[in-house]
Short mmCIF file of C-alpha atoms and ligand atoms in Angstrom, two decimals:
data_model
loop_
_atom_site.label_atom_id
_atom_site.label_comp_id
_atom_site.label_asym_id
_atom_site.label_seq_id
_atom_site.Cartn_x
_atom_site.Cartn_y
_atom_site.Cartn_z
CA MET U 48 118.64 -66.51 -5.17
CA THR U 49 116.71 -69.59 -6.13
CA VAL U 50 116.53 -70.14 -2.43
CA ALA U 51 114.76 -66.88 -1.93
CA VAL U 52 112.32 -68.14 -4.42
CA LEU U 53 111.89 -71.21 -2.38
CA LEU U 54 111.29 -69.08 0.63
CA LEU U 55 108.53 -67.42 -1.01
CA LEU U 56 107.80 -70.92 -0.65
CA GLY U 57 108.16 -72.13 -4.09
CA LEU U 58 104.66 -70.88 -4.31
CA GLY U 59 105.42 -68.54 -7.12
CA LEU U 60 106.23 -70.98 -9.90
CA LEU U 61 103.14 -70.65 -11.98
CA GLU U 62 101.96 -71.02 -15.56
CA ALA U 63 100.62 -67.72 -16.89
CA GLU U 64 102.72 -64.69 -17.86
CA GLY U 65 103.64 -62.58 -14.91
CA ARG U 66 106.22 -60.62 -13.01
CA CYS U 67 106.95 -58.64 -9.86
CA PHE U 68 106.73 -54.88 -9.38
CA PHE U 69 108.67 -53.19 -6.61
CA ASN U 70 107.58 -49.82 -5.23
CA ARG U 71 110.58 -48.31 -3.47
CA THR U 72 108.53 -45.65 -1.66
CA THR U 73 106.18 -48.06 0.01
CA GLU U 74 108.68 -50.96 0.09
CA HIS U 75 105.86 -53.02 -1.39
CA CYS U 76 106.49 -55.71 -3.98
CA ALA U 77 103.60 -57.24 -5.89
CA CYS U 78 103.94 -60.34 -8.07
CA TYR U 79 101.22 -61.37 -10.47
CA ASN U 80 100.91 -64.81 -11.99
CA LEU U 81 104.59 -65.69 -11.77
CA THR U 82 105.87 -68.28 -14.21
CA GLN U 83 108.98 -70.38 -14.32
CA GLU U 84 110.36 -67.88 -16.83
CA SER U 85 109.46 -64.75 -14.91
CA VAL U 86 110.22 -66.06 -11.46
CA HIS U 87 113.64 -64.38 -11.48
CA SER U 88 111.88 -61.03 -11.13
CA ILE U 89 111.20 -62.04 -7.53
CA VAL U 90 114.78 -60.97 -6.86
CA GLN U 91 113.74 -57.33 -6.68
CA CYS U 92 111.34 -58.21 -3.87
CA LEU U 93 114.25 -59.06 -1.60
CA ALA U 94 114.45 -55.39 -0.56
CA ALA U 95 110.73 -55.17 0.16
CA SER U 96 109.06 -55.23 3.55
CA VAL U 97 105.72 -56.29 2.08
CA VAL U 98 105.48 -58.93 -0.65
CA GLU U 99 102.23 -59.75 -2.34
CA PHE U 100 101.55 -62.73 -4.62
CA ARG U 101 98.41 -62.75 -6.72
CA GLY U 102 96.92 -65.33 -8.96
CA GLY U 103 97.56 -68.99 -9.47
CA GLU U 104 97.00 -72.52 -8.53
CA LEU U 105 99.38 -74.47 -6.38
CA GLU U 106 97.92 -77.91 -6.62
CA ARG U 107 100.60 -79.35 -8.83
CA TYR U 108 103.28 -78.50 -6.31
CA ILE U 109 101.89 -80.89 -3.75
CA ALA U 110 104.45 -83.47 -4.87
CA PHE U 111 107.27 -80.91 -5.03
CA PRO U 112 110.18 -82.26 -2.99
CA ILE U 113 110.58 -79.89 -0.07
CA SER U 114 113.55 -81.01 1.97
CA ASP U 115 115.23 -79.41 4.93
CA LEU U 116 117.18 -76.25 4.17
CA ASP U 117 120.97 -75.99 4.19
CA PRO U 118 122.65 -73.53 6.61
CA SER U 119 123.42 -70.88 3.98
CA THR U 120 119.78 -70.80 2.96
CA ILE U 121 118.69 -70.46 6.54
CA GLU U 122 121.08 -67.57 7.02
CA MET U 123 119.79 -65.90 3.88
CA LEU U 124 116.19 -66.27 5.03
CA GLY U 125 117.10 -64.71 8.36
CA SER U 126 118.61 -61.67 6.65
CA LEU U 127 115.51 -60.81 4.62
CA ILE U 128 113.63 -57.73 5.77
CA ILE U 129 110.26 -58.99 4.60
CA ARG U 130 107.72 -58.46 7.39
CA LYS U 131 104.45 -59.16 5.66
CA ILE U 132 103.38 -61.60 2.95
CA ILE U 133 100.03 -61.50 1.20
CA PHE U 134 98.66 -64.34 -0.90
CA GLY U 135 95.68 -63.36 -3.06
CA ASP U 136 93.51 -65.29 -5.50
CA PHE U 137 95.12 -68.66 -4.89
CA LEU U 138 93.95 -72.20 -4.68
CA VAL U 139 95.99 -73.46 -1.71
CA PRO U 140 96.26 -77.17 -1.03
CA GLU U 141 96.36 -77.33 2.74
CA ILE U 142 98.79 -80.20 2.56
CA LEU U 143 101.33 -77.95 0.84
CA LEU U 144 100.77 -75.13 3.31
CA ALA U 145 101.35 -77.53 6.18
CA ARG U 146 104.69 -78.50 4.67
CA VAL U 147 106.03 -75.01 3.96
CA LEU U 148 104.73 -73.08 6.95
CA ARG U 149 107.59 -74.25 9.16
CA PHE U 150 110.12 -72.45 6.91
CA PHE U 151 108.72 -69.20 8.22
CA SER U 152 110.49 -69.95 11.47
CA TYR U 153 113.74 -68.89 9.76
CA THR U 154 112.33 -65.54 8.61
CA GLN U 155 111.20 -62.34 10.31
CA VAL U 156 107.77 -62.36 8.72
CA GLU U 157 105.31 -61.02 11.30
CA GLU U 158 102.15 -60.81 9.26
CA LEU U 159 100.60 -63.35 6.93
CA VAL U 160 97.50 -62.57 4.87
CA PHE U 161 95.34 -64.77 2.64
CA GLU U 162 92.75 -62.99 0.49
CA SER U 163 90.25 -64.67 -1.79
CA CYS U 164 91.92 -68.04 -1.41
CA ILE U 165 90.40 -71.48 -1.45
CA PHE U 166 92.04 -73.92 0.94
CA LYS U 167 91.63 -77.42 -0.41
CA GLY U 168 91.68 -80.66 1.49
CA ARG U 169 93.10 -81.28 4.90
CA GLY U 170 96.78 -80.97 5.73
CA ASN U 171 98.79 -82.97 8.17
CA TRP U 172 100.01 -80.46 10.72
CA ASP U 173 101.95 -82.92 12.92
CA GLU U 174 105.28 -81.51 11.75
CA MET U 175 104.33 -78.15 13.16
CA ALA U 176 104.17 -79.48 16.69
CA ASP U 177 106.51 -77.42 18.89
CA GLN U 178 107.38 -75.08 16.01
CA HIS U 179 107.63 -71.42 16.93
CA LEU U 180 106.91 -68.94 14.17
CA PRO U 181 107.61 -65.20 14.22
CA ILE U 182 104.19 -64.52 12.70
CA VAL U 183 102.06 -62.54 15.21
CA SER U 184 99.27 -61.47 12.88
CA LEU U 185 97.26 -63.81 10.69
CA ARG U 186 94.46 -62.60 8.40
CA PHE U 187 92.05 -64.42 6.15
CA HIS U 188 89.56 -62.54 4.03
CA ASN U 189 87.05 -64.13 1.66
CA VAL U 190 88.51 -67.61 2.02
CA THR U 191 86.86 -71.00 1.97
CA SER U 192 88.16 -74.09 3.70
CA ALA U 193 87.03 -77.32 5.25
CA PRO U 194 84.83 -76.56 8.29
CA LEU U 195 86.59 -75.61 11.52
CA ALA U 196 84.48 -77.90 13.63
CA GLY U 197 86.21 -81.19 14.38
CA ARG U 198 89.71 -79.87 13.72
CA GLU U 199 90.84 -79.59 17.31
CA GLN U 200 93.76 -81.98 16.54
CA ASP U 201 95.12 -79.64 13.82
CA PHE U 202 94.88 -76.68 16.15
CA SER U 203 96.64 -78.52 18.89
CA SER U 204 99.55 -79.40 16.54
CA LEU U 205 99.82 -75.73 15.73
CA SER U 206 99.42 -74.64 19.31
CA SER U 207 103.06 -73.70 20.04
CA TRP U 208 102.66 -71.05 17.42
CA LEU U 209 98.99 -70.16 17.79
CA GLU U 210 99.28 -69.60 21.49
CA THR U 211 101.67 -66.72 20.78
CA LEU U 212 99.59 -65.17 17.99
CA GLN U 213 98.35 -61.64 18.78
CA GLU U 214 95.98 -60.78 15.95
CA LEU U 215 93.62 -63.00 14.04
CA ALA U 216 91.13 -61.95 11.38
CA VAL U 217 88.77 -64.25 9.52
CA THR U 218 86.46 -61.92 7.63
CA GLY U 219 83.95 -62.34 4.82
CA SER U 220 84.30 -66.10 4.94
CA HIS U 221 80.83 -67.46 5.90
CA VAL U 222 81.96 -68.52 9.36
CA THR U 223 78.94 -69.80 11.33
CA SER U 224 80.63 -71.01 14.50
CA LEU U 225 83.88 -70.93 16.46
CA PRO U 226 84.24 -74.10 18.51
CA CYS U 227 85.11 -73.55 22.17
CA GLY U 228 88.37 -75.54 21.94
CA ILE U 229 89.76 -73.20 19.27
CA GLY U 230 89.48 -70.13 21.47
CA ARG U 231 91.38 -71.91 24.21
CA VAL U 232 94.41 -72.34 21.94
CA PHE U 233 94.72 -68.58 21.30
CA ARG U 234 96.06 -67.76 24.73
CA ALA U 235 97.85 -64.53 23.77
CA LEU U 236 95.40 -63.24 21.19
CA ARG U 237 94.62 -59.55 21.68
CA SER U 238 92.53 -58.83 18.60
CA LEU U 239 89.93 -61.01 16.91
CA ASP U 240 88.11 -59.76 13.82
CA VAL U 241 85.30 -61.99 12.55
CA ALA U 242 83.40 -59.28 10.67
CA GLN U 243 81.17 -60.11 7.69
CA ASN U 244 80.40 -63.68 8.61
CA SER U 245 77.24 -65.54 9.59
CA LEU U 246 77.65 -65.83 13.33
CA GLY U 247 74.28 -65.97 15.09
CA ASP U 248 73.37 -65.29 18.72
CA GLU U 249 73.55 -68.95 19.65
CA SER U 250 77.05 -69.41 18.21
CA LEU U 251 78.67 -66.82 20.47
CA MET U 252 78.29 -68.57 23.79
CA PRO U 253 80.48 -71.55 22.79
CA ALA U 254 82.94 -69.31 20.93
CA PHE U 255 83.71 -67.33 24.09
CA CYS U 256 83.42 -70.21 26.50
CA LYS U 257 85.38 -70.38 29.74
CA GLY U 258 89.11 -70.18 29.00
CA ALA U 259 88.72 -69.00 25.41
CA PHE U 260 90.73 -65.96 24.28
CA PRO U 261 91.75 -65.01 27.83
CA GLN U 262 93.74 -61.93 26.71
CA LEU U 263 91.30 -60.60 24.14
CA GLN U 264 91.09 -56.80 24.07
CA VAL U 265 89.57 -56.05 20.68
CA LEU U 266 86.64 -57.95 19.20
CA SER U 267 84.82 -57.17 15.97
CA LEU U 268 81.54 -58.92 15.28
CA ARG U 269 80.55 -56.35 12.66
CA ARG U 270 78.05 -57.44 10.03
CA ASN U 271 77.09 -60.84 11.29
CA ASN U 272 73.70 -62.37 12.04
CA LEU U 273 73.34 -61.13 15.61
CA THR U 274 69.98 -59.94 16.93
CA SER U 275 70.00 -60.14 20.72
CA TYR U 276 71.84 -57.43 22.64
CA HIS U 277 71.28 -59.42 25.80
CA SER U 278 72.77 -62.66 24.52
CA VAL U 279 75.83 -60.89 23.07
CA CYS U 280 76.37 -59.38 26.50
CA GLU U 281 76.02 -62.77 28.18
CA SER U 282 78.41 -64.36 25.68
CA VAL U 283 81.28 -61.92 26.12
CA GLN U 284 80.98 -61.67 29.90
CA LEU U 285 83.99 -63.92 30.44
CA LEU U 286 86.31 -61.73 28.33
CA ARG U 287 87.77 -59.88 31.28
CA GLU U 288 90.24 -57.82 29.24
CA LEU U 289 87.86 -56.71 26.51
CA GLN U 290 88.29 -53.02 25.67
CA GLN U 291 86.74 -52.64 22.23
CA LEU U 292 83.62 -54.27 20.88
CA ASP U 293 82.19 -53.68 17.43
CA LEU U 294 78.60 -54.85 16.91
CA SER U 295 77.89 -52.47 14.04
CA GLN U 296 75.83 -53.58 11.05
CA ASN U 297 73.89 -56.25 12.92
CA LYS U 298 70.13 -55.93 13.44
CA LEU U 299 69.91 -55.75 17.20
CA LEU U 300 66.62 -55.85 19.05
CA ALA U 301 65.83 -54.44 22.45
CA ASP U 302 65.03 -57.58 24.38
CA ALA U 303 63.25 -57.50 27.69
CA SER U 304 65.28 -55.40 30.08
CA SER U 305 68.46 -57.22 30.76
CA SER U 306 70.48 -57.50 33.93
CA CYS U 307 73.61 -58.66 32.12
CA GLN U 308 76.70 -56.59 32.91
CA TRP U 309 79.29 -55.91 30.23
CA PRO U 310 82.96 -56.44 31.11
CA VAL U 311 83.98 -53.35 33.09
CA SER U 312 87.13 -53.06 30.96
CA LEU U 313 85.05 -52.11 27.90
CA ARG U 314 85.95 -48.60 26.65
CA ILE U 315 85.00 -48.46 22.98
CA PHE U 316 81.59 -49.67 21.85
CA ASN U 317 80.36 -49.56 18.27
CA LEU U 318 76.61 -49.88 17.74
CA SER U 319 76.54 -48.03 14.44
CA ASP U 320 73.93 -49.15 11.90
CA ALA U 321 72.44 -51.70 14.28
CA GLY U 322 68.75 -50.94 13.59
CA LEU U 323 68.29 -49.26 16.98
CA ASP U 324 65.18 -47.20 17.82
CA GLU U 325 66.59 -46.40 21.23
CA VAL U 326 69.90 -46.66 23.00
CA LEU U 327 69.94 -50.12 24.55
CA THR U 328 70.78 -50.58 28.19
CA PRO U 329 72.67 -51.37 30.20
CA LEU U 330 75.73 -49.83 28.61
CA PRO U 331 79.24 -50.61 29.80
CA PRO U 332 79.75 -48.22 32.73
CA SER U 333 83.26 -46.95 31.87
CA LEU U 334 82.72 -46.25 28.19
CA GLU U 335 84.92 -43.63 26.58
CA VAL U 336 83.76 -43.96 22.97
CA LEU U 337 80.20 -44.76 21.91
CA ASP U 338 79.18 -44.92 18.26
CA VAL U 339 75.40 -45.10 17.75
CA SER U 340 75.40 -43.38 14.37
CA ARG U 341 73.17 -44.61 11.51
CA ASN U 342 70.28 -45.79 13.65
CA HIS U 343 66.72 -44.50 14.18
CA LEU U 344 67.23 -42.74 17.49
CA ARG U 345 64.78 -39.93 18.28
CA ALA U 346 66.31 -39.06 21.62
CA VAL U 347 69.38 -39.92 23.66
CA ASP U 348 68.84 -39.68 27.38
CA ILE U 349 71.72 -41.61 28.82
CA SER U 350 74.41 -40.46 31.22
CA LEU U 351 77.99 -41.67 31.01
CA SER U 352 80.43 -39.88 33.23
CA SER U 353 83.62 -41.06 31.51
CA LEU U 354 82.44 -40.71 27.91
CA LYS U 355 84.80 -38.74 25.68
CA LYS U 356 83.47 -39.37 22.19
CA LEU U 357 79.83 -39.73 21.16
CA PHE U 358 78.84 -40.40 17.56
CA LEU U 359 75.17 -39.73 16.76
CA SER U 360 75.23 -38.87 13.06
CA GLN U 361 72.41 -40.12 10.77
CA ASN U 362 69.66 -40.48 13.33
CA LEU U 363 66.32 -38.73 13.88
CA LEU U 364 67.32 -36.54 16.81
CA ARG U 365 65.37 -33.29 17.24
CA ALA U 366 67.71 -31.84 19.84
CA ALA U 367 71.35 -32.07 20.79
CA PRO U 368 71.95 -34.14 23.93
CA SER U 369 72.62 -32.35 27.17
CA LEU U 370 76.35 -32.00 27.76
CA ARG U 371 75.73 -32.14 31.49
CA ASN U 372 75.33 -35.92 31.14
CA TYR U 373 78.85 -36.24 29.70
CA PRO U 374 81.19 -34.01 31.68
CA LEU U 375 84.34 -35.26 29.88
CA LEU U 376 82.99 -35.22 26.33
CA ASP U 377 85.49 -33.87 23.78
CA THR U 378 83.94 -35.11 20.52
CA LEU U 379 80.28 -35.00 19.48
CA HIS U 380 79.07 -35.80 15.97
CA LEU U 381 75.46 -34.94 15.10
CA ASP U 382 75.43 -34.74 11.29
CA ASN U 383 72.25 -35.54 9.39
CA ASN U 384 69.70 -35.37 12.18
CA SER U 385 66.62 -33.13 12.63
CA ILE U 386 68.23 -30.68 15.00
CA THR U 387 67.15 -27.04 14.60
CA GLU U 388 69.48 -25.35 17.01
CA LEU U 389 72.75 -25.93 18.90
CA PRO U 390 72.51 -24.39 22.33
CA TRP U 391 76.19 -23.69 22.96
CA ASP U 392 76.86 -20.08 22.06
CA GLU U 393 79.10 -19.50 25.03
CA LEU U 394 82.45 -21.15 25.54
CA GLU U 395 81.84 -22.25 29.11
CA LEU U 396 78.80 -24.23 27.98
CA LEU U 397 81.09 -26.39 25.86
CA GLY U 398 83.07 -27.88 28.73
CA HIS U 399 85.73 -30.14 27.19
CA LEU U 400 84.08 -30.24 23.78
CA ARG U 401 86.64 -29.56 21.04
CA ASP U 402 85.26 -31.42 18.03
CA VAL U 403 81.65 -30.86 17.01
CA ALA U 404 80.24 -31.95 13.66
CA ALA U 405 76.62 -31.12 12.95
CA ALA U 406 76.19 -30.59 9.21
CA GLY U 407 73.04 -31.66 7.40
CA ASN U 408 70.56 -30.49 10.03
CA PRO U 409 67.49 -28.28 9.34
CA TYR U 410 68.64 -25.20 11.20
CA ASN U 411 66.37 -22.47 12.47
CA CYS U 412 68.20 -19.30 11.50
CA SER U 413 66.39 -17.02 13.86
CA CYS U 414 68.87 -14.66 15.46
CA SER U 415 69.69 -16.89 18.40
CA GLY U 416 69.96 -20.02 16.21
CA ALA U 417 72.26 -18.58 13.56
CA GLY U 418 74.14 -16.53 16.15
CA GLY U 419 74.80 -19.62 18.28
CA LEU U 420 76.19 -21.57 15.35
CA GLN U 421 78.33 -18.69 14.17
CA ALA U 422 79.72 -18.28 17.66
CA LEU U 423 80.48 -22.01 17.80
CA ALA U 424 82.19 -21.82 14.40
CA GLY U 425 84.19 -18.91 15.76
CA THR U 426 85.76 -21.20 18.35
CA GLY U 427 87.22 -23.33 15.56
CA TYR U 428 85.70 -26.47 17.06
CA LEU U 429 83.18 -27.08 14.28
CA GLY U 430 84.44 -29.83 11.98
CA GLN U 431 85.14 -29.77 8.27
CA GLY U 432 81.47 -29.47 7.23
CA TRP U 433 81.40 -25.75 8.13
CA PRO U 434 80.25 -23.64 6.38
CA GLN U 435 78.94 -25.55 3.31
CA GLY U 436 77.06 -28.25 5.25
CA TYR U 437 75.14 -25.86 7.48
CA THR U 438 72.01 -24.44 5.84
CA CYS U 439 68.86 -22.75 7.15
CA HIS U 440 65.44 -24.38 6.90
CA SER U 441 63.56 -21.60 8.67
CA PRO U 442 62.47 -18.86 8.91
CA PRO U 443 61.23 -18.71 5.29
CA ARG U 444 63.30 -15.69 4.32
CA TYR U 445 66.54 -17.54 5.06
CA GLN U 446 65.53 -20.97 3.77
CA GLY U 447 68.35 -22.59 1.77
CA ARG U 448 70.92 -19.97 2.78
CA LEU U 449 74.13 -20.86 4.56
CA VAL U 450 73.99 -20.26 8.30
CA LYS U 451 77.28 -18.43 7.93
CA ASP U 452 75.62 -15.77 5.75
CA VAL U 453 72.75 -14.89 8.07
CA PRO U 454 73.24 -11.38 9.50
CA VAL U 455 73.20 -11.49 13.27
CA SER U 456 74.50 -8.06 14.23
CA VAL U 457 73.17 -6.71 17.51
CA LEU U 458 71.17 -4.05 15.69
CA GLN U 459 69.32 -6.59 13.54
CA CYS U 460 68.88 -9.25 16.10
CA ASN U 461 68.47 -8.10 19.58
CA SER U 462 66.26 -5.04 19.45
CA ALA U 463 65.94 -5.16 23.22
CA ALA U 464 69.69 -4.98 23.56
CA VAL U 465 69.81 -1.89 21.34
CA ILE U 466 66.70 -0.12 22.61
CA ALA U 467 67.28 -0.50 26.33
CA PRO U 468 70.57 1.43 26.41
CA VAL U 469 69.07 4.11 24.18
CA CYS U 470 66.13 4.52 26.57
CA ILE U 471 68.42 4.67 29.56
CA ALA U 472 70.60 7.27 27.86
CA LEU U 473 67.53 9.35 27.02
CA ALA U 474 66.22 9.06 30.54
CA LEU U 475 69.56 10.16 31.98
CA LEU U 476 69.63 13.09 29.61
CA GLY U 477 66.16 14.01 30.79
CA VAL U 478 67.23 13.88 34.41
CA ALA U 479 70.35 15.88 33.69
CA GLY U 480 68.27 18.45 31.86
CA ALA U 481 65.89 18.75 34.78
CA VAL U 482 68.75 19.14 37.24
CA CYS U 483 70.22 21.85 35.02
CA LEU U 484 66.99 23.70 34.94
CA LEU U 485 66.65 23.55 38.69
CA ARG U 486 70.21 24.63 39.32
CA SER U 487 70.20 27.48 36.85
CA ARG U 488 67.32 29.08 38.69
CA PRO U 489 68.31 32.29 40.45
CA GLY U 490 69.43 31.72 44.00
CA LEU U 491 71.32 28.51 43.33
CA THR U 492 75.07 28.77 43.78
CA ARG U 493 76.69 27.01 40.79
CA PRO U 494 75.98 27.34 37.10
CA CYS U 495 75.00 24.29 35.24
CA ARG U 496 77.95 24.36 32.84
CA ARG U 497 80.23 23.06 35.53
CA LEU U 498 78.36 19.79 35.79
C1 NAG X 25 104.30 -46.26 -4.99
O1 NAG X 25 103.20 -46.16 -4.08
C2 NAG X 25 102.78 -44.81 -3.87
C3 NAG X 25 101.73 -44.83 -2.78
O2 NAG X 25 100.77 -45.82 -3.01
C4 NAG X 25 102.26 -44.26 -5.18
O3 NAG X 25 101.82 -42.92 -4.97
C5 NAG X 25 103.36 -44.30 -6.20
O4 NAG X 25 102.85 -43.88 -7.45
C6 NAG X 25 103.91 -45.72 -6.35
N1 NAG X 25 105.09 -45.70 -7.21
C7 NAG X 25 105.19 -46.49 -8.27
C8 NAG X 25 106.48 -46.37 -9.04
O5 NAG X 25 104.30 -47.26 -8.61
C1 NAG X 26 86.14 -64.12 -3.12
O1 NAG X 26 86.97 -65.20 -3.51
C2 NAG X 26 86.55 -65.87 -4.67
C3 NAG X 26 87.52 -67.01 -4.92
O2 NAG X 26 87.52 -67.83 -3.80
C4 NAG X 26 86.54 -64.92 -5.85
O3 NAG X 26 86.06 -65.59 -7.01
C5 NAG X 26 85.64 -63.74 -5.54
O4 NAG X 26 85.73 -62.78 -6.58
C6 NAG X 26 86.10 -63.09 -4.23
N1 NAG X 26 85.16 -62.05 -3.89
C7 NAG X 26 85.56 -60.82 -3.57
C8 NAG X 26 84.47 -59.86 -3.23
O5 NAG X 26 86.73 -60.49 -3.56
C1 NAG X 27 70.35 -65.59 10.66
O1 NAG X 27 69.61 -65.98 11.81
C2 NAG X 27 68.28 -66.34 11.53
C3 NAG X 27 67.59 -66.66 12.86
O2 NAG X 27 68.39 -66.40 13.95
C4 NAG X 27 68.26 -67.55 10.61
O3 NAG X 27 66.93 -67.89 10.29
C5 NAG X 27 69.03 -67.21 9.33
O4 NAG X 27 69.12 -68.33 8.52
C6 NAG X 27 70.43 -66.73 9.67
N1 NAG X 27 71.07 -66.27 8.45
C7 NAG X 27 72.30 -66.65 8.12
C8 NAG X 27 72.84 -66.07 6.86
O5 NAG X 27 72.96 -67.41 8.79
C1 NAG X 28 81.92 -48.16 13.82
O1 NAG X 28 81.79 -49.06 12.76
C2 NAG X 28 81.61 -48.45 11.49
C3 NAG X 28 81.49 -49.56 10.48
O2 NAG X 28 80.38 -50.33 10.72
C4 NAG X 28 82.79 -47.56 11.18
O3 NAG X 28 82.59 -46.89 9.95
C5 NAG X 28 82.97 -46.54 12.28
O4 NAG X 28 84.13 -45.79 12.03
C6 NAG X 28 83.11 -47.24 13.62
N1 NAG X 28 83.14 -46.24 14.69
C7 NAG X 28 84.20 -46.04 15.47
C8 NAG X 28 84.07 -45.00 16.53
O5 NAG X 28 85.22 -46.65 15.33
C1 NAG X 29 75.03 -36.86 5.62
O1 NAG X 29 74.20 -37.07 4.49
C2 NAG X 29 74.83 -36.74 3.26
C3 NAG X 29 73.80 -36.85 2.16
O2 NAG X 29 73.04 -38.00 2.31
C4 NAG X 29 76.01 -37.68 3.04
O3 NAG X 29 76.69 -37.36 1.85
C5 NAG X 29 76.98 -37.51 4.20
O4 NAG X 29 78.04 -38.46 4.08
C6 NAG X 29 76.27 -37.74 5.53
N1 NAG X 29 77.21 -37.41 6.58
C7 NAG X 29 77.43 -38.21 7.62
C8 NAG X 29 78.49 -37.79 8.56
O5 NAG X 29 76.81 -39.24 7.81
C1 NAG X 30 62.82 -20.53 15.29
O1 NAG X 30 63.30 -19.88 16.45
C2 NAG X 30 62.51 -18.76 16.87
C3 NAG X 30 63.22 -18.07 18.01
O2 NAG X 30 63.66 -18.98 18.94
C4 NAG X 30 61.12 -19.27 17.23
O3 NAG X 30 60.30 -18.19 17.62
C5 NAG X 30 60.51 -19.98 16.03
O4 NAG X 30 59.26 -20.53 16.37
C6 NAG X 30 61.44 -21.07 15.53
N1 NAG X 30 60.90 -21.60 14.28
C7 NAG X 30 60.81 -22.90 14.04
C8 NAG X 30 60.28 -23.30 12.71
O5 NAG X 30 61.19 -23.73 14.88
#
């Protein structure tokens, strides 16, 4: 078992009191501040699929003799079911990491996560040359390390592994640039998440230079320091496989009309909370999901023939967009706008729409307004906000009441609809009466009763 401990890379042998807790339901084992005395409690983690280590400092293990493993140890490592290892709140000497990383080649660990860690110094990664690791997903969140620039040699030593990596996340870590050469190493990477960093417009062009991230499908640039829609478009133009792009929580400006074309593969585009006063153009032509919620949009007059989901919550819209511009739309979210009426009181007007959310709008509860919403609610397509989130702002007598509670019976609402039939009935009666009178006059053959 001491070997298992070593697997977990000897990294657990720490000073303060601590132990491991295994949750059988989630197969998650969490170890806090392990000590030499409590390290045996790591044994219970051997049945876990996720193991988490929190707290400690590894600097004094730099000199720890880490030799090659004997065959029985290798076999034991191969039999572990651990798929994911998380290191949190650690000071990690890079030199130690460089020495132990290769042991992962004997395991089935697919996902490695470092949270709130400080990587110290520079390691020597030469030993990793030609090493293949089973790890396909690598995540760093809130970490600090020596700058990435100028470390092309390290990345090239790690390339046998990195060029098979599928997911990489480096979030909340003050990243200001991604050198071109780094992207070229990640030949199989499908998802790159660099949210919550300090990437600026000018740092994107080199990051996605020719040959960088050739298989990338999912890119998150959420909450960075981007301002130019146009230059983001220019920068990602070479990502031919890109399907999802998240630019939310940047402060994008509408630059002079741009002729840049987004990759045609782009299907999901997130421009939520991007400071937009208008929907920027051009948009990727084959979009299926567009999130422009939490902006300052007053109108949306775009047309996207393949769009399926449109998120417009938290804007300043005064009217719902015309569904004719989105023939395939199945989801439309309009919460917290200034919309007074939804115009879809008949099923055929809805087209493919099956999920509508429109709470928090100042509804006009005139008969047609309230009736339309009630009819829409009747279809079951209104989201969870119904009925509590739907209140009337006008007319005054209904202000503050739930739309659901407004009476919209034919009698109360559509006087024309009630009066017209009554008039017609009366008129017919009149005619019938007149005919009767005529027929009952002497000389006519049949009595009126037979009519
Ligand atoms: C295991 O995790 C589940 C889900 O997080 C939680 O509901 C449960 O209380 C945990 N069990 C123990 C023994 O901590
Ligand atoms: C980020 O990591 C540092 C240690 O490097 C830690 O002190 C800080 O609390 C972490 N911040 C968050 C938000 O987790
Ligand atoms: C964001 O970009 C602006 C100009 O592009 C720059 O002045 C500012 O320092 C940047 N902020 C950060 C946190 O990098
Ligand atoms: C867009 O990004 C925001 C975070 O900025 C997130 O809450 C939202 O769910 C994303 N939208 C979609 C459609 O994924
Ligand atoms: C709408 O606004 C309310 C109140 O500010 C908020 O609680 C709710 O989360 C918002 N809904 C959406 C979908 O943004
Ligand atoms: C509410 O709708 C009715 C009927 O369509 C209209 O006459 C009235 O002006 C509207 N009121 C407001 C405040 O928009």
